[in-house]
PDB file of C-alpha atoms and ligand atoms in Angstrom:
ATOM      1  CA  MET A1425     -21.842   7.425   7.442  1.00 51.00           C
ATOM      2  CA  PRO A1426     -20.485  10.949   6.952  1.00 53.00           C
ATOM      3  CA  PRO A1427     -22.905  13.240   5.121  1.00 51.00           C
ATOM      4  CA  THR A1428     -22.444  13.373   1.351  1.00 52.00           C
ATOM      5  CA  PRO A1429     -21.388  16.810   0.087  1.00 47.00           C
ATOM      6  CA  GLN A1430     -24.882  17.393  -1.265  1.00 48.00           C
ATOM      7  CA  GLU A1431     -26.339  17.011   2.243  1.00 49.00           C
ATOM      8  CA  ASP A1432     -23.843  19.391   3.800  1.00 54.00           C
ATOM      9  CA  PRO A1433     -24.047  22.561   1.743  1.00 46.00           C
ATOM     10  CA  ASP A1434     -21.284  24.329   3.649  1.00 59.00           C
ATOM     11  CA  SER A1435     -18.602  21.775   2.959  1.00 89.00           C
ATOM     12  CA  ALA A1436     -15.911  22.337   0.361  1.00 96.00           C
ATOM     13  CA  VAL A1437     -15.925  19.690  -2.340  1.00 98.00           C
ATOM     14  CA  ILE A1438     -12.766  21.090  -3.939  1.00 98.00           C
ATOM     15  CA  THR A1439      -9.889  22.798  -2.149  1.00 98.00           C
ATOM     16  CA  THR A1440      -6.639  23.843  -3.762  1.00 98.00           C
ATOM     17  CA  ASP A1441      -3.531  24.865  -1.908  1.00 97.00           C
ATOM     18  CA  LYS A1442      -0.983  26.935  -3.838  1.00 98.00           C
ATOM     19  CA  LEU A1443      -1.943  25.227  -7.076  1.00 98.00           C
ATOM     20  CA  SER A1444       0.675  26.004  -9.697  1.00 98.00           C
ATOM     21  CA  LYS A1445       1.010  24.766 -13.249  1.00 98.00           C
ATOM     22  CA  SER A1446       3.841  25.505 -15.628  1.00 98.00           C
ATOM     23  CA  PHE A1447       4.523  24.295 -19.127  1.00 97.00           C
ATOM     24  CA  SER A1448       7.910  24.066 -20.656  1.00 94.00           C
ATOM     25  CA  VAL A1449       7.704  25.610 -24.114  1.00 90.00           C
ATOM     26  CA  GLY A1450      10.840  25.561 -26.222  1.00 91.00           C
ATOM     27  CA  GLY A1451      13.014  25.343 -23.109  1.00 91.00           C
ATOM     28  CA  ALA A1452      11.285  28.286 -21.392  1.00 94.00           C
ATOM     29  CA  GLN A1453       8.879  27.862 -18.476  1.00 94.00           C
ATOM     30  CA  GLN A1454       5.435  29.321 -18.918  1.00 96.00           C
ATOM     31  CA  HIS A1455       3.777  29.770 -15.520  1.00 97.00           C
ATOM     32  CA  VAL A1456       0.066  29.452 -16.257  1.00 98.00           C
ATOM     33  CA  LEU A1457      -1.293  28.987 -12.714  1.00 98.00           C
ATOM     34  CA  ARG A1458       0.554  30.504  -9.757  1.00 98.00           C
ATOM     35  CA  ASN A1459      -0.200  29.697  -6.123  1.00 97.00           C
ATOM     36  CA  LEU A1460      -3.902  29.496  -6.750  1.00 98.00           C
ATOM     37  CA  ASP A1461      -5.964  28.954  -3.584  1.00 97.00           C
ATOM     38  CA  LEU A1462      -9.579  28.112  -4.139  1.00 97.00           C
ATOM     39  CA  GLU A1463     -12.523  26.484  -2.399  1.00 98.00           C
ATOM     40  CA  ILE A1464     -15.594  25.232  -4.203  1.00 98.00           C
ATOM     41  CA  THR A1465     -18.631  24.590  -2.042  1.00 97.00           C
ATOM     42  CA  ALA A1466     -20.584  21.378  -2.529  1.00 97.00           C
ATOM     43  CA  GLY A1467     -23.764  21.991  -4.458  1.00 97.00           C
ATOM     44  CA  SER A1468     -22.562  25.284  -5.926  1.00 97.00           C
ATOM     45  CA  PHE A1469     -22.536  26.397  -9.543  1.00 98.00           C
ATOM     46  CA  THR A1470     -19.250  28.167 -10.231  1.00 98.00           C
ATOM     47  CA  VAL A1471     -18.149  29.731 -13.491  1.00 98.00           C
ATOM     48  CA  VAL A1472     -14.563  30.488 -14.470  1.00 98.00           C
ATOM     49  CA  MET A1473     -14.037  33.421 -16.833  1.00 98.00           C
ATOM     50  CA  GLY A1474     -10.967  35.300 -17.984  1.00 97.00           C
ATOM     51  CA  PRO A1475      -9.073  36.264 -21.109  1.00 96.00           C
ATOM     52  CA  SER A1476      -8.277  33.652 -23.718  1.00 95.00           C
ATOM     53  CA  GLY A1477      -5.106  31.834 -22.707  1.00 95.00           C
ATOM     54  CA  ALA A1478      -5.506  32.826 -19.037  1.00 97.00           C
ATOM     55  CA  GLY A1479      -5.438  29.167 -17.988  1.00 97.00           C
ATOM     56  CA  LYS A1480      -9.133  28.418 -17.523  1.00 98.00           C
ATOM     57  CA  SER A1481      -8.936  24.989 -19.157  1.00 97.00           C
ATOM     58  CA  THR A1482      -5.667  24.292 -17.394  1.00 98.00           C
ATOM     59  CA  LEU A1483      -7.383  25.059 -14.083  1.00 98.00           C
ATOM     60  CA  LEU A1484     -10.337  22.808 -14.900  1.00 98.00           C
ATOM     61  CA  TYR A1485      -7.997  19.950 -15.839  1.00 97.00           C
ATOM     62  CA  ALA A1486      -6.010  20.352 -12.623  1.00 98.00           C
ATOM     63  CA  LEU A1487      -9.140  20.518 -10.437  1.00 98.00           C
ATOM     64  CA  SER A1488     -10.545  17.372 -12.023  1.00 97.00           C
ATOM     65  CA  GLY A1489      -7.392  15.284 -12.087  1.00 97.00           C
ATOM     66  CA  LEU A1490      -7.209  15.237 -15.890  1.00 96.00           C
ATOM     67  CA  ASP A1491      -3.820  16.844 -15.493  1.00 97.00           C
ATOM     68  CA  ARG A1492      -1.434  17.239 -12.590  1.00 97.00           C
ATOM     69  CA  PRO A1493      -0.298  20.472 -11.004  1.00 98.00           C
ATOM     70  CA  THR A1494       3.402  21.307 -11.133  1.00 97.00           C
ATOM     71  CA  LEU A1495       3.247  22.328  -7.463  1.00 98.00           C
ATOM     72  CA  GLY A1496       0.567  22.555  -4.796  1.00 98.00           C
ATOM     73  CA  THR A1497      -2.356  20.276  -4.044  1.00 98.00           C
ATOM     74  CA  VAL A1498      -5.925  19.669  -5.115  1.00 98.00           C
ATOM     75  CA  ARG A1499      -8.410  17.923  -2.811  1.00 98.00           C
ATOM     76  CA  LEU A1500     -11.595  16.691  -4.385  1.00 98.00           C
ATOM     77  CA  ASP A1501     -14.340  15.074  -2.341  1.00 96.00           C
ATOM     78  CA  GLY A1502     -11.895  14.472   0.511  1.00 95.00           C
ATOM     79  CA  THR A1503      -9.069  12.967  -1.563  1.00 97.00           C
ATOM     80  CA  ASP A1504      -5.735  14.597  -2.343  1.00 98.00           C
ATOM     81  CA  LEU A1505      -5.516  14.021  -6.102  1.00 98.00           C
ATOM     82  CA  THR A1506      -1.838  14.877  -6.161  1.00 96.00           C
ATOM     83  CA  ALA A1507      -1.095  11.914  -3.872  1.00 97.00           C
ATOM     84  CA  LEU A1508      -2.667   9.340  -6.220  1.00 98.00           C
ATOM     85  CA  GLY A1509      -0.754   7.269  -8.748  1.00 97.00           C
ATOM     86  CA  GLU A1510      -1.896   7.173 -12.380  1.00 96.00           C
ATOM     87  CA  ASP A1511      -4.257   4.187 -12.086  1.00 97.00           C
ATOM     88  CA  ALA A1512      -5.759   5.329  -8.800  1.00 97.00           C
ATOM     89  CA  LEU A1513      -6.243   8.813 -10.212  1.00 98.00           C
ATOM     90  CA  ALA A1514      -8.007   7.470 -13.315  1.00 96.00           C
ATOM     91  CA  ARG A1515     -10.257   5.295 -11.140  1.00 95.00           C
ATOM     92  CA  PHE A1516     -11.021   8.156  -8.806  1.00 97.00           C
ATOM     93  CA  ARG A1517     -11.839  10.457 -11.712  1.00 96.00           C
ATOM     94  CA  ARG A1518     -14.296   7.983 -13.256  1.00 94.00           C
ATOM     95  CA  GLY A1519     -16.257   7.752 -10.057  1.00 94.00           C
ATOM     96  CA  HIS A1520     -16.086  11.380  -8.902  1.00 97.00           C
ATOM     97  CA  CYS A1521     -15.875  13.646 -11.933  1.00 98.00           C
ATOM     98  CA  GLY A1522     -18.199  14.189 -14.866  1.00 97.00           C
ATOM     99  CA  PHE A1523     -16.936  16.012 -17.949  1.00 97.00           C
ATOM    100  CA  VAL A1524     -18.643  18.058 -20.612  1.00 96.00           C
ATOM    101  CA  PHE A1525     -16.358  19.552 -23.245  1.00 94.00           C
ATOM    102  CA  GLN A1526     -16.856  21.899 -26.162  1.00 91.00           C
ATOM    103  CA  GLN A1527     -16.289  18.924 -28.471  1.00 91.00           C
ATOM    104  CA  VAL A1528     -18.783  16.240 -27.518  1.00 90.00           C
ATOM    105  CA  HIS A1529     -16.479  13.176 -27.759  1.00 91.00           C
ATOM    106  CA  LEU A1530     -19.233  10.561 -27.886  1.00 95.00           C
ATOM    107  CA  LEU A1531     -18.284   7.190 -29.359  1.00 97.00           C
ATOM    108  CA  ASP A1532     -19.774   7.128 -32.842  1.00 96.00           C
ATOM    109  CA  SER A1533     -19.695   3.340 -33.148  1.00 97.00           C
ATOM    110  CA  LEU A1534     -22.082   2.970 -30.198  1.00 98.00           C
ATOM    111  CA  THR A1535     -25.678   4.021 -29.729  1.00 98.00           C
ATOM    112  CA  VAL A1536     -26.604   6.867 -27.415  1.00 98.00           C
ATOM    113  CA  LEU A1537     -27.724   4.416 -24.739  1.00 98.00           C
ATOM    114  CA  GLU A1538     -24.519   2.367 -25.074  1.00 98.00           C
ATOM    115  CA  ASN A1539     -22.426   5.527 -24.730  1.00 98.00           C
ATOM    116  CA  LEU A1540     -23.874   5.934 -21.244  1.00 98.00           C
ATOM    117  CA  LEU A1541     -23.564   2.255 -20.390  1.00 98.00           C
ATOM    118  CA  VAL A1542     -19.847   2.006 -21.201  1.00 97.00           C
ATOM    119  CA  VAL A1543     -19.154   4.856 -18.806  1.00 96.00           C
ATOM    120  CA  GLY A1544     -21.240   3.180 -16.103  1.00 97.00           C
ATOM    121  CA  LEU A1545     -19.445  -0.132 -16.645  1.00 96.00           C
ATOM    122  CA  LEU A1546     -16.175   1.541 -15.647  1.00 94.00           C
ATOM    123  CA  VAL A1547     -17.434   1.658 -12.074  1.00 93.00           C
ATOM    124  CA  SER A1548     -20.190  -0.963 -11.806  1.00 95.00           C
ATOM    125  CA  ARG A1549     -21.083  -4.435 -13.114  1.00 95.00           C
ATOM    126  CA  ASP A1550     -24.789  -4.164 -12.385  1.00 97.00           C
ATOM    127  CA  ARG A1551     -26.030  -3.935 -15.980  1.00 96.00           C
ATOM    128  CA  GLY A1552     -29.679  -3.801 -14.997  1.00 97.00           C
ATOM    129  CA  ALA A1553     -29.203  -0.848 -12.664  1.00 97.00           C
ATOM    130  CA  LEU A1554     -26.935   0.871 -15.192  1.00 98.00           C
ATOM    131  CA  ALA A1555     -29.512   0.506 -17.961  1.00 98.00           C
ATOM    132  CA  ASP A1556     -32.201   1.945 -15.672  1.00 98.00           C
ATOM    133  CA  ARG A1557     -29.985   4.871 -14.760  1.00 97.00           C
ATOM    134  CA  ALA A1558     -29.019   5.526 -18.393  1.00 98.00           C
ATOM    135  CA  ARG A1559     -32.679   5.576 -19.435  1.00 97.00           C
ATOM    136  CA  SER A1560     -33.710   7.879 -16.627  1.00 96.00           C
ATOM    137  CA  LEU A1561     -30.850  10.265 -17.458  1.00 96.00           C
ATOM    138  CA  LEU A1562     -31.792  10.350 -21.138  1.00 97.00           C
ATOM    139  CA  GLU A1563     -35.293  11.243 -20.031  1.00 95.00           C
ATOM    140  CA  ARG A1564     -33.798  13.852 -17.716  1.00 93.00           C
ATOM    141  CA  VAL A1565     -31.999  15.542 -20.635  1.00 94.00           C
ATOM    142  CA  ASN A1566     -35.216  15.439 -22.680  1.00 93.00           C
ATOM    143  CA  LEU A1567     -33.952  13.141 -25.397  1.00 96.00           C
ATOM    144  CA  PRO A1568     -36.914  11.328 -26.976  1.00 96.00           C
ATOM    145  CA  GLU A1569     -36.771   7.557 -26.619  1.00 97.00           C
ATOM    146  CA  ARG A1570     -36.647   7.066 -30.398  1.00 97.00           C
ATOM    147  CA  ASP A1571     -33.168   8.670 -30.328  1.00 98.00           C
ATOM    148  CA  TRP A1572     -31.696   6.367 -27.695  1.00 98.00           C
ATOM    149  CA  THR A1573     -30.734   3.677 -30.207  1.00 98.00           C
ATOM    150  CA  LYS A1574     -29.320   6.145 -32.729  1.00 98.00           C
ATOM    151  CA  VAL A1575     -25.610   6.668 -33.164  1.00 98.00           C
ATOM    152  CA  PRO A1576     -24.404  10.121 -32.049  1.00 97.00           C
ATOM    153  CA  THR A1577     -23.715  11.325 -35.611  1.00 96.00           C
ATOM    154  CA  MET A1578     -27.480  11.246 -36.231  1.00 97.00           C
ATOM    155  CA  LEU A1579     -28.095  13.843 -33.513  1.00 97.00           C
ATOM    156  CA  SER A1580     -27.904  17.629 -33.721  1.00 95.00           C
ATOM    157  CA  GLY A1581     -25.067  19.356 -31.872  1.00 95.00           C
ATOM    158  CA  GLY A1582     -27.407  20.381 -29.072  1.00 95.00           C
ATOM    159  CA  GLU A1583     -28.870  16.884 -28.701  1.00 96.00           C
ATOM    160  CA  ALA A1584     -25.381  15.379 -28.640  1.00 96.00           C
ATOM    161  CA  GLN A1585     -24.320  17.812 -25.934  1.00 95.00           C
ATOM    162  CA  ARG A1586     -27.372  16.862 -23.875  1.00 96.00           C
ATOM    163  CA  VAL A1587     -26.326  13.215 -24.196  1.00 97.00           C
ATOM    164  CA  ALA A1588     -22.835  14.242 -23.076  1.00 97.00           C
ATOM    165  CA  ILE A1589     -24.370  15.822 -19.980  1.00 97.00           C
ATOM    166  CA  ALA A1590     -26.320  12.633 -19.262  1.00 97.00           C
ATOM    167  CA  ARG A1591     -23.094  10.662 -19.666  1.00 97.00           C
ATOM    168  CA  ALA A1592     -21.280  13.066 -17.328  1.00 97.00           C
ATOM    169  CA  LEU A1593     -23.928  12.359 -14.664  1.00 97.00           C
ATOM    170  CA  MET A1594     -23.895   8.582 -15.139  1.00 97.00           C
ATOM    171  CA  ASN A1595     -21.601   7.743 -12.224  1.00 96.00           C
ATOM    172  CA  ARG A1596     -23.135  10.292  -9.822  1.00 96.00           C
ATOM    173  CA  PRO A1597     -20.049  12.508  -9.831  1.00 97.00           C
ATOM    174  CA  ALA A1598     -19.208  14.820  -6.965  1.00 97.00           C
ATOM    175  CA  VAL A1599     -18.502  17.530  -9.535  1.00 98.00           C
ATOM    176  CA  VAL A1600     -19.444  18.099 -13.163  1.00 98.00           C
ATOM    177  CA  PHE A1601     -16.738  20.016 -15.030  1.00 98.00           C
ATOM    178  CA  ALA A1602     -17.823  21.788 -18.198  1.00 98.00           C
ATOM    179  CA  ASP A1603     -15.351  23.535 -20.510  1.00 97.00           C
ATOM    180  CA  GLU A1604     -17.207  25.905 -22.844  1.00 96.00           C
ATOM    181  CA  PRO A1605     -20.052  23.387 -23.267  1.00 95.00           C
ATOM    182  CA  THR A1606     -22.003  25.655 -25.622  1.00 94.00           C
ATOM    183  CA  GLY A1607     -18.990  26.880 -27.588  1.00 92.00           C
ATOM    184  CA  GLN A1608     -20.088  25.049 -30.744  1.00 91.00           C
ATOM    185  CA  LEU A1609     -23.840  25.563 -30.455  1.00 92.00           C
ATOM    186  CA  GLY A1610     -26.276  28.104 -31.821  1.00 92.00           C
ATOM    187  CA  SER A1611     -28.191  30.299 -29.399  1.00 91.00           C
ATOM    188  CA  GLU A1612     -31.315  28.139 -29.166  1.00 92.00           C
ATOM    189  CA  GLN A1613     -29.392  24.925 -28.511  1.00 92.00           C
ATOM    190  CA  SER A1614     -27.086  26.758 -26.094  1.00 93.00           C
ATOM    191  CA  ALA A1615     -30.078  27.919 -24.100  1.00 92.00           C
ATOM    192  CA  ALA A1616     -31.427  24.346 -23.911  1.00 91.00           C
ATOM    193  CA  VAL A1617     -28.060  23.022 -22.713  1.00 92.00           C
ATOM    194  CA  LEU A1618     -27.780  25.796 -20.110  1.00 94.00           C
ATOM    195  CA  ASP A1619     -31.349  25.264 -18.928  1.00 94.00           C
ATOM    196  CA  LEU A1620     -30.421  21.652 -18.427  1.00 94.00           C
ATOM    197  CA  LEU A1621     -27.238  22.455 -16.507  1.00 95.00           C
ATOM    198  CA  SER A1622     -29.219  24.875 -14.330  1.00 96.00           C
ATOM    199  CA  ASP A1623     -31.796  22.145 -13.625  1.00 94.00           C
ATOM    200  CA  VAL A1624     -29.072  19.657 -12.790  1.00 96.00           C
ATOM    201  CA  HIS A1625     -27.564  22.193 -10.408  1.00 97.00           C
ATOM    202  CA  ALA A1626     -30.987  22.809  -8.856  1.00 96.00           C
ATOM    203  CA  ASP A1627     -31.069  19.059  -8.112  1.00 95.00           C
ATOM    204  CA  GLY A1628     -27.942  19.539  -5.974  1.00 96.00           C
ATOM    205  CA  GLN A1629     -25.162  18.822  -8.454  1.00 97.00           C
ATOM    206  CA  THR A1630     -21.912  20.768  -8.033  1.00 98.00           C
ATOM    207  CA  ILE A1631     -20.892  22.321 -11.360  1.00 98.00           C
ATOM    208  CA  VAL A1632     -17.704  24.109 -12.385  1.00 98.00           C
ATOM    209  CA  MET A1633     -17.984  25.615 -15.853  1.00 98.00           C
ATOM    210  CA  VAL A1634     -15.684  27.642 -18.061  1.00 98.00           C
ATOM    211  CA  THR A1635     -17.430  30.006 -20.442  1.00 96.00           C
ATOM    212  CA  HIS A1636     -16.863  33.191 -22.432  1.00 94.00           C
ATOM    213  CA  ASP A1637     -20.525  33.872 -22.701  1.00 93.00           C
ATOM    214  CA  VAL A1638     -22.067  36.372 -20.268  1.00 94.00           C
ATOM    215  CA  ARG A1639     -25.563  34.929 -20.527  1.00 92.00           C
ATOM    216  CA  SER A1640     -24.247  31.448 -19.802  1.00 94.00           C
ATOM    217  CA  ALA A1641     -22.121  32.669 -16.924  1.00 97.00           C
ATOM    218  CA  ALA A1642     -25.085  34.505 -15.402  1.00 96.00           C
ATOM    219  CA  ARG A1643     -26.557  31.066 -14.582  1.00 96.00           C
ATOM    220  CA  ALA A1644     -23.901  30.570 -11.918  1.00 97.00           C
ATOM    221  CA  GLU A1645     -23.927  31.734  -8.303  1.00 96.00           C
ATOM    222  CA  ARG A1646     -20.277  32.576  -8.332  1.00 98.00           C
ATOM    223  CA  VAL A1647     -18.042  33.825 -11.112  1.00 98.00           C
ATOM    224  CA  LEU A1648     -14.280  33.586 -10.744  1.00 98.00           C
ATOM    225  CA  TYR A1649     -12.114  35.822 -12.886  1.00 98.00           C
ATOM    226  CA  LEU A1650      -8.804  34.218 -13.743  1.00 98.00           C
ATOM    227  CA  ARG A1651      -5.920  36.516 -14.564  1.00 96.00           C
ATOM    228  CA  ASP A1652      -2.162  36.443 -14.015  1.00 95.00           C
ATOM    229  CA  GLY A1653      -2.318  32.815 -12.938  1.00 96.00           C
ATOM    230  CA  HIS A1654      -4.799  33.151 -10.100  1.00 96.00           C
ATOM    231  CA  VAL A1655      -8.364  34.139  -9.269  1.00 97.00           C
ATOM    232  CA  SER A1656      -7.847  37.892  -9.337  1.00 97.00           C
ATOM    233  CA  HIS A1657     -11.491  38.793  -8.622  1.00 98.00           C
ATOM    234  CA  GLU A1658     -14.805  37.106  -8.087  1.00 98.00           C
ATOM    235  CA  CYS A1659     -18.439  38.035  -8.006  1.00 97.00           C
ATOM    236  CA  SER A1660     -21.562  36.480  -6.479  1.00 98.00           C
ATOM    237  CA  LEU A1661     -24.825  36.445  -8.374  1.00 98.00           C
ATOM    238  CA  SER A1662     -28.362  36.160  -7.094  1.00 96.00           C
ATOM    239  CA  GLY A1663     -31.847  37.304  -7.936  1.00 95.00           C
ATOM    240  CA  ARG A1664     -33.688  37.384 -11.228  1.00 95.00           C
ATOM    241  CA  THR A1665     -31.997  36.634 -14.540  1.00 92.00           C
ATOM    242  CA  ASP A1666     -31.873  40.299 -15.579  1.00 94.00           C
ATOM    243  CA  GLN A1667     -30.384  41.326 -12.211  1.00 96.00           C
ATOM    244  CA  ARG A1668     -27.738  38.622 -12.434  1.00 96.00           C
ATOM    245  CA  THR A1669     -26.857  39.511 -16.001  1.00 96.00           C
ATOM    246  CA  GLN A1670     -26.596  43.170 -15.058  1.00 96.00           C
ATOM    247  CA  ALA A1671     -24.422  42.472 -12.000  1.00 97.00           C
ATOM    248  CA  LEU A1672     -22.142  40.257 -14.054  1.00 98.00           C
ATOM    249  CA  THR A1673     -21.915  42.757 -16.900  1.00 97.00           C
ATOM    250  CA  SER A1674     -20.759  45.520 -14.534  1.00 97.00           C
ATOM    251  CA  PHE A1675     -18.291  43.129 -12.892  1.00 98.00           C
ATOM    252  CA  LEU A1676     -16.836  42.201 -16.278  1.00 97.00           C
ATOM    253  CA  THR A1677     -16.696  45.827 -17.351  1.00 97.00           C
ATOM    254  CA  GLU A1678     -14.576  46.508 -14.263  1.00 96.00           C
ATOM    255  CA  MET A1679     -12.357  43.628 -15.303  1.00 96.00           C
ATOM    256  CA  GLY A1680     -11.854  45.327 -18.669  1.00 93.00           C
ATOM    257  CA  TRP A1681     -13.704  42.466 -20.407  1.00 88.00           C
TER     258      TRP A1681
HETATM  259  P1  LIG B1112      -7.778  29.199 -21.610  1.00 59.12           P
HETATM  260  O1  LIG B1112      -8.600  27.966 -21.458  1.00 59.12           O
HETATM  261  O2  LIG B1112      -7.968  30.205 -20.524  1.00 59.12           O
HETATM  262  O3  LIG B1112      -7.955  29.845 -22.950  1.00 59.12           O
HETATM  263  P2  LIG B1112      -5.539  27.362 -21.450  1.00 59.12           P
HETATM  264  O4  LIG B1112      -5.676  26.828 -20.076  1.00 59.12           O
HETATM  265  O5  LIG B1112      -6.003  26.494 -22.553  1.00 59.12           O
HETATM  266  O6  LIG B1112      -6.228  28.802 -21.534  1.00 59.12           O
HETATM  267  O7  LIG B1112      -4.017  27.718 -21.729  1.00 59.12           O
HETATM  268  C1  LIG B1112      -3.298  28.614 -20.918  1.00 59.12           C
HETATM  269  C2  LIG B1112      -1.883  28.742 -21.447  1.00 59.12           C
HETATM  270  O8  LIG B1112      -1.194  27.524 -21.237  1.00 59.12           O
HETATM  271  C3  LIG B1112      -1.806  29.028 -22.941  1.00 59.12           C
HETATM  272  O9  LIG B1112      -0.762  29.933 -23.163  1.00 59.12           O
HETATM  273  C4  LIG B1112      -1.504  27.679 -23.523  1.00 59.12           C
HETATM  274  O10 LIG B1112      -0.773  27.822 -24.707  1.00 59.12           O
HETATM  275  C5  LIG B1112      -0.674  27.024 -22.437  1.00 59.12           C
HETATM  276  N1  LIG B1112      -0.833  25.556 -22.458  1.00 59.12           N
HETATM  277  C6  LIG B1112      -1.965  24.878 -22.138  1.00 59.12           C
HETATM  278  N2  LIG B1112      -1.769  23.554 -22.234  1.00 59.12           N
HETATM  279  C7  LIG B1112      -0.479  23.386 -22.623  1.00 59.12           C
HETATM  280  C8  LIG B1112       0.340  22.256 -22.888  1.00 59.12           C
HETATM  281  N3  LIG B1112      -0.134  20.999 -22.761  1.00 59.12           N
HETATM  282  N4  LIG B1112       1.632  22.471 -23.258  1.00 59.12           N
HETATM  283  C9  LIG B1112       2.117  23.730 -23.359  1.00 59.12           C
HETATM  284  N5  LIG B1112       1.405  24.830 -23.114  1.00 59.12           N
HETATM  285  C10 LIG B1112       0.123  24.684 -22.758  1.00 59.12           C
HETATM  286 MG1  LIG B1113      -9.873  26.869 -22.687  1.00 59.12          MG
END
């Protein structure tokens, strides 16, 4: 068996080659991503920053197969996403990508536990194993057991986002993609969600996250700055929280943030 990405920390789990994405708006082409070359290392925590409208979400959608590039290729976990048909792409995505969005998108007609199970059932029929995994993930995100049978509308925004993270992890994805996951949360709940994402990363999970928030971004090891359709600059972060925040703040100041 080849090593899984988590066991081989030097391997790239995502590689793009001249990734380009354009939208046709009122007959005119808007070139949002232009010839973007990028490698994401397995097990890394990468943040994408940049001005509003720079194409951060567009990039995340292209990397994860939620949307297709106009030109260029995206390889994820050894598979060229651009070569897959619609059904194969959807299947691949379910098994290899976890998603956490600003809006939680849990199914309100199901309990918390069932929300995890339905995602697991997309890739497995082993209900017993799925139930065990769902329970252990809900423990992992520190959701008390009394909340597992609640419907999502009974949870706070922060609790619901923690459930969304558990759901994103359900099928042991190669990469968790998070698009402004704390955008709707207050500072205390944001910190809890980011602590959780940091813990999940410490367990070996590859994470690619879009955020506007410097303190959130300082959790990452690598910050990509998206401008003019490509990664114009990037910065590596290490050391204590205050050192990382300081390094990132000076980087962003240089970017004219
Ligand atoms: P960001 O997440 O950095 O704020 P987006 O990736 O959401 O930016 O959008 C980048 C640009 O692409 C924006 O100008 C947006 O209007 C445009 N865009 C994104 N999605 C679509 C779409 N489906 N159709 C047309 N234009 C789009
Ligand atoms: Mg966005």
